[in-house]
Amino acid sequence: VADSGPGNQLAGGLATRLATGLAAAFPADLLRTSDADRARYETDHRRRYHGRALGVALPRTTDDVSRLLAWCNERGVGVVPQGGNTGYCGGATPDASGTQLVLCLERMNRVRSVDAPNLSMTAEAGCLLADVQAAAAGAGCFFPLELGSAGSCQLGGNLATNAGGLNVLRYGMTRSLVLGIEAVLPDGRVYEGLRALRKDNTGYDLRSLLVGSEGTLGVITAATLRLWPARRSTATAFVALPSPAAALALLQLLRGRCDDRLESFELLPRIALELVRRHVPGTASPFAEAPPWSVLCELASPAIEPLGELLQSVLADALAAGIASDAVLATSGSQRLALWAVRENVPEAQKRGGPGLRHDISVPVALIPRFVEEAGAELARRVPNATLVGYGHLGDGNLHFNLNWFAGAAPGEVEAAELPVRRYVHDLVAAYGGSFSAEHGVGQSKREELARYGSPVGLATMRALKRAFDPNGIMNPGKVL
Ligand code: FAD
Ligand code: LAC
Ligand code: ZN
């Protein structure tokens, strides 16, 4: 960024001219341009990606977004949409040129309506996920998207990344929770697709295309969401197990006996529990001594049902069959939250634990035990100073297959390991028929992976769609494709 070569001087001159034009065209209240005001929008939450923005636009209305995009489109100015900036792929960080506008939706945070009889609600893109959940609950309904970042990520970011999370097993990814969408296209036109219909077979599905487009096709300004009746019964347990194969056997047992009452099934290795205990004070440990593997599972239902008894009986059978070695059931709402806090604090504990590399992989669920064994053994051989922390959404076949250097790393050691390790892991994932990005998206960190593993026909079609939506290439340049 500090480079003062001719290219940078050129970009610097352009940035100054654009900043002057932007300031003349829009009220000062809409823009943040000082170094201090821009700073938090120019770096991702892991401090892995750093950029320099032309400015940060903070629109209050869809019309503001429309005018900002039209202005940028006429001048070929790149626009980087941003929500809560909690993403893992650098998708919301501008480049270092100082010529891209960050457009953050944080002020568009109104829940427009909740329609309990229709089990739907409409909210603006800048609403915190936690506020969307609370608004649904306030109307006696349930919005099932649940992420550890719920208090800071925004609905628009959830849609743009097609976020997964902790309840995918029962409700699917974000795409399956969306009925309608409002988005501003790069030339400023507004796509008004806020329908609350369950059935609507009228041509191409633009809503599904915009969900998961990571800010490369337009700016999502609002969405109509599917709701479910509020849950009236839940049962939650932490279960100790000897292996991922045993966890898979427990998953099959639970699905067979509880059907779609099973909402969550999260796998944690011993190291994950230890990390949380060490780095997140105040988090209760489910077991006196962390077992080799554990599962956090939850049953839920809108009916008043004895789910605790059901879960207990399945777990008794799992213990008798040697699938599980111990289990802790939540007996109150606060105990349930304490068990969930252990799981939700894993990413933060891992971040505090030391430098590392992340992989967000999925393979067919039944192949998870074989994958963990094969990849775990090979990584121990290739990077002996690193510890594997492979945890996550086993019920969906999705693990965060991360590595950490807990004893610290020599200068450059993690960086040197990054590419070869990534290549090994993602090649193996491809051989298992899996995905190199199960739920976090592509952003800038996995662009090369998409080019390498994506279907050529699929990629060509994506490029054609990108040109159709965004012929001037202003939307989130350098991301995804
Ligand atoms: P940002 O990070 O701001 O943006 C993400 C992408 O979306 C960028 O490409 C950006 O340009 C684009 N974008 C943002 N808003 C808009 C908009 N309005 N219109 C168009 N494009 C837009 N993710 C999961 O999938 N599952 C998890 O379980 C999970 N757990 C997490 C736990 C923690 C502790 C943390 C820190 C993150 C976790 N995440 C998880 C990742 C992250 O929270 C999600 O990807 C979330 O959906 C991102 O939302 P955001 O508002 O922060 O988006
Ligand atoms: C999780 C995030 C990192 O599941 O996706 O913890
Ligand atoms: Zn996850």
CSV table of C-alpha atoms and ligand atoms in Angstrom, one decimal, residues 45 80-88 91-92 105 125 147-149 152-154 156-158 160-161 163-166 214-215 218-220 347 393 439-440 476, ligand 1:
chain,number,residue,atom,x,y,z
A,45,HIS,CA,-12.2,-9.6,11.4
A,80,VAL,CA,-17.6,-3.6,-2.3
A,81,PRO,CA,-20.8,-4.5,-0.4
A,82,GLN,CA,-20.3,-5.1,3.3
A,83,GLY,CA,-22.5,-6.3,6.1
A,84,GLY,CA,-21.2,-7.2,9.5
A,85,ASN,CA,-17.7,-7.9,8.1
A,86,THR,CA,-17.6,-11.4,9.8
A,87,GLY,CA,-17.0,-13.4,6.6
A,88,TYR,CA,-14.0,-15.7,6.3
A,91,GLY,CA,-15.2,-11.0,0.3
A,92,ALA,CA,-16.0,-7.7,2.0
A,105,LEU,CA,-25.7,-1.7,4.8
A,125,ALA,CA,-30.3,-6.3,4.7
A,147,LEU,CA,-24.4,-18.8,13.5
A,148,GLY,CA,-21.8,-18.1,16.3
A,149,SER,CA,-21.6,-14.6,14.7
A,152,SER,CA,-22.6,-9.1,14.5
A,153,CYS,CA,-23.4,-10.5,11.0
A,154,GLN,CA,-26.1,-9.0,9.0
A,156,GLY,CA,-27.6,-9.2,3.7
A,157,GLY,CA,-24.3,-10.9,4.4
A,158,ASN,CA,-26.0,-14.1,5.4
A,160,ALA,CA,-24.9,-13.0,0.0
A,161,THR,CA,-22.8,-15.9,1.4
A,163,ALA,CA,-24.6,-19.0,5.1
A,164,GLY,CA,-24.9,-22.4,6.7
A,165,GLY,CA,-24.5,-22.7,10.5
A,166,LEU,CA,-25.9,-24.8,13.2
A,214,GLU,CA,-21.2,-12.6,-2.6
A,215,GLY,CA,-21.8,-9.0,-3.7
A,218,GLY,CA,-25.9,-6.5,-7.0
A,219,VAL,CA,-26.6,-5.2,-3.6
A,220,ILE,CA,-29.3,-7.1,-1.6
A,347,PRO,CA,-13.7,-20.3,16.4
A,393,HIS,CA,-21.3,-29.6,11.2
A,439,GLU,CA,-20.5,-22.7,3.7
A,440,HIS,CA,-18.1,-19.7,3.8
A,476,ASN,CA,-17.0,-6.6,-5.9
B,1,FAD,P1,-19.7,-9.7,5.3
B,1,FAD,O1,-18.5,-10.4,6.0
B,1,FAD,O2,-19.8,-8.3,5.6
B,1,FAD,O3,-19.7,-10.0,3.8
B,1,FAD,C1,-19.6,-11.3,3.3
B,1,FAD,C2,-19.8,-11.3,1.8
B,1,FAD,O4,-21.2,-10.9,1.4
B,1,FAD,C3,-18.9,-10.3,1.0
B,1,FAD,O5,-18.6,-10.8,-0.2
B,1,FAD,C4,-19.8,-9.1,0.9
B,1,FAD,O6,-19.4,-8.3,-0.3
B,1,FAD,C5,-21.2,-9.7,0.7
B,1,FAD,N1,-22.3,-8.8,1.1
B,1,FAD,C6,-22.5,-8.5,2.4
B,1,FAD,N2,-23.7,-7.8,2.5
B,1,FAD,C7,-24.2,-7.7,1.2
B,1,FAD,C8,-25.4,-7.2,0.7
B,1,FAD,N3,-26.3,-6.6,1.4
B,1,FAD,N4,-25.6,-7.4,-0.7
B,1,FAD,C9,-24.7,-8.0,-1.4
B,1,FAD,N5,-23.6,-8.5,-0.9
B,1,FAD,C10,-23.3,-8.4,0.4
B,1,FAD,N6,-20.7,-18.8,8.4
B,1,FAD,C11,-21.4,-19.9,8.2
B,1,FAD,O7,-21.8,-20.1,7.0
B,1,FAD,N7,-21.7,-20.8,9.2
B,1,FAD,C12,-21.3,-20.6,10.5
B,1,FAD,O8,-21.5,-21.5,11.3
B,1,FAD,C13,-20.5,-19.5,10.8
B,1,FAD,N8,-20.1,-19.2,12.0
B,1,FAD,C14,-19.3,-18.1,12.3
B,1,FAD,C15,-18.9,-17.9,13.6
B,1,FAD,C16,-18.1,-16.8,13.9
B,1,FAD,C17,-17.7,-16.6,15.3
B,1,FAD,C18,-17.7,-15.9,12.8
B,1,FAD,C19,-16.8,-14.8,13.1
B,1,FAD,C20,-18.2,-16.1,11.6
B,1,FAD,C21,-19.0,-17.2,11.2
B,1,FAD,N9,-19.4,-17.5,10.0
B,1,FAD,C22,-20.2,-18.6,9.7
B,1,FAD,C23,-19.1,-16.6,8.9
B,1,FAD,C24,-19.9,-15.3,8.7
B,1,FAD,O9,-20.5,-14.9,9.9
B,1,FAD,C25,-21.1,-15.6,7.7
B,1,FAD,O10,-20.5,-15.8,6.4
B,1,FAD,C26,-22.0,-14.4,7.5
B,1,FAD,O11,-23.1,-14.8,6.7
B,1,FAD,C27,-21.4,-13.1,6.9
B,1,FAD,O12,-22.3,-12.0,7.2
B,1,FAD,P2,-21.7,-10.5,7.3
B,1,FAD,O13,-22.9,-9.6,7.4
B,1,FAD,O14,-20.7,-10.4,8.3
B,1,FAD,O15,-21.1,-10.4,5.8
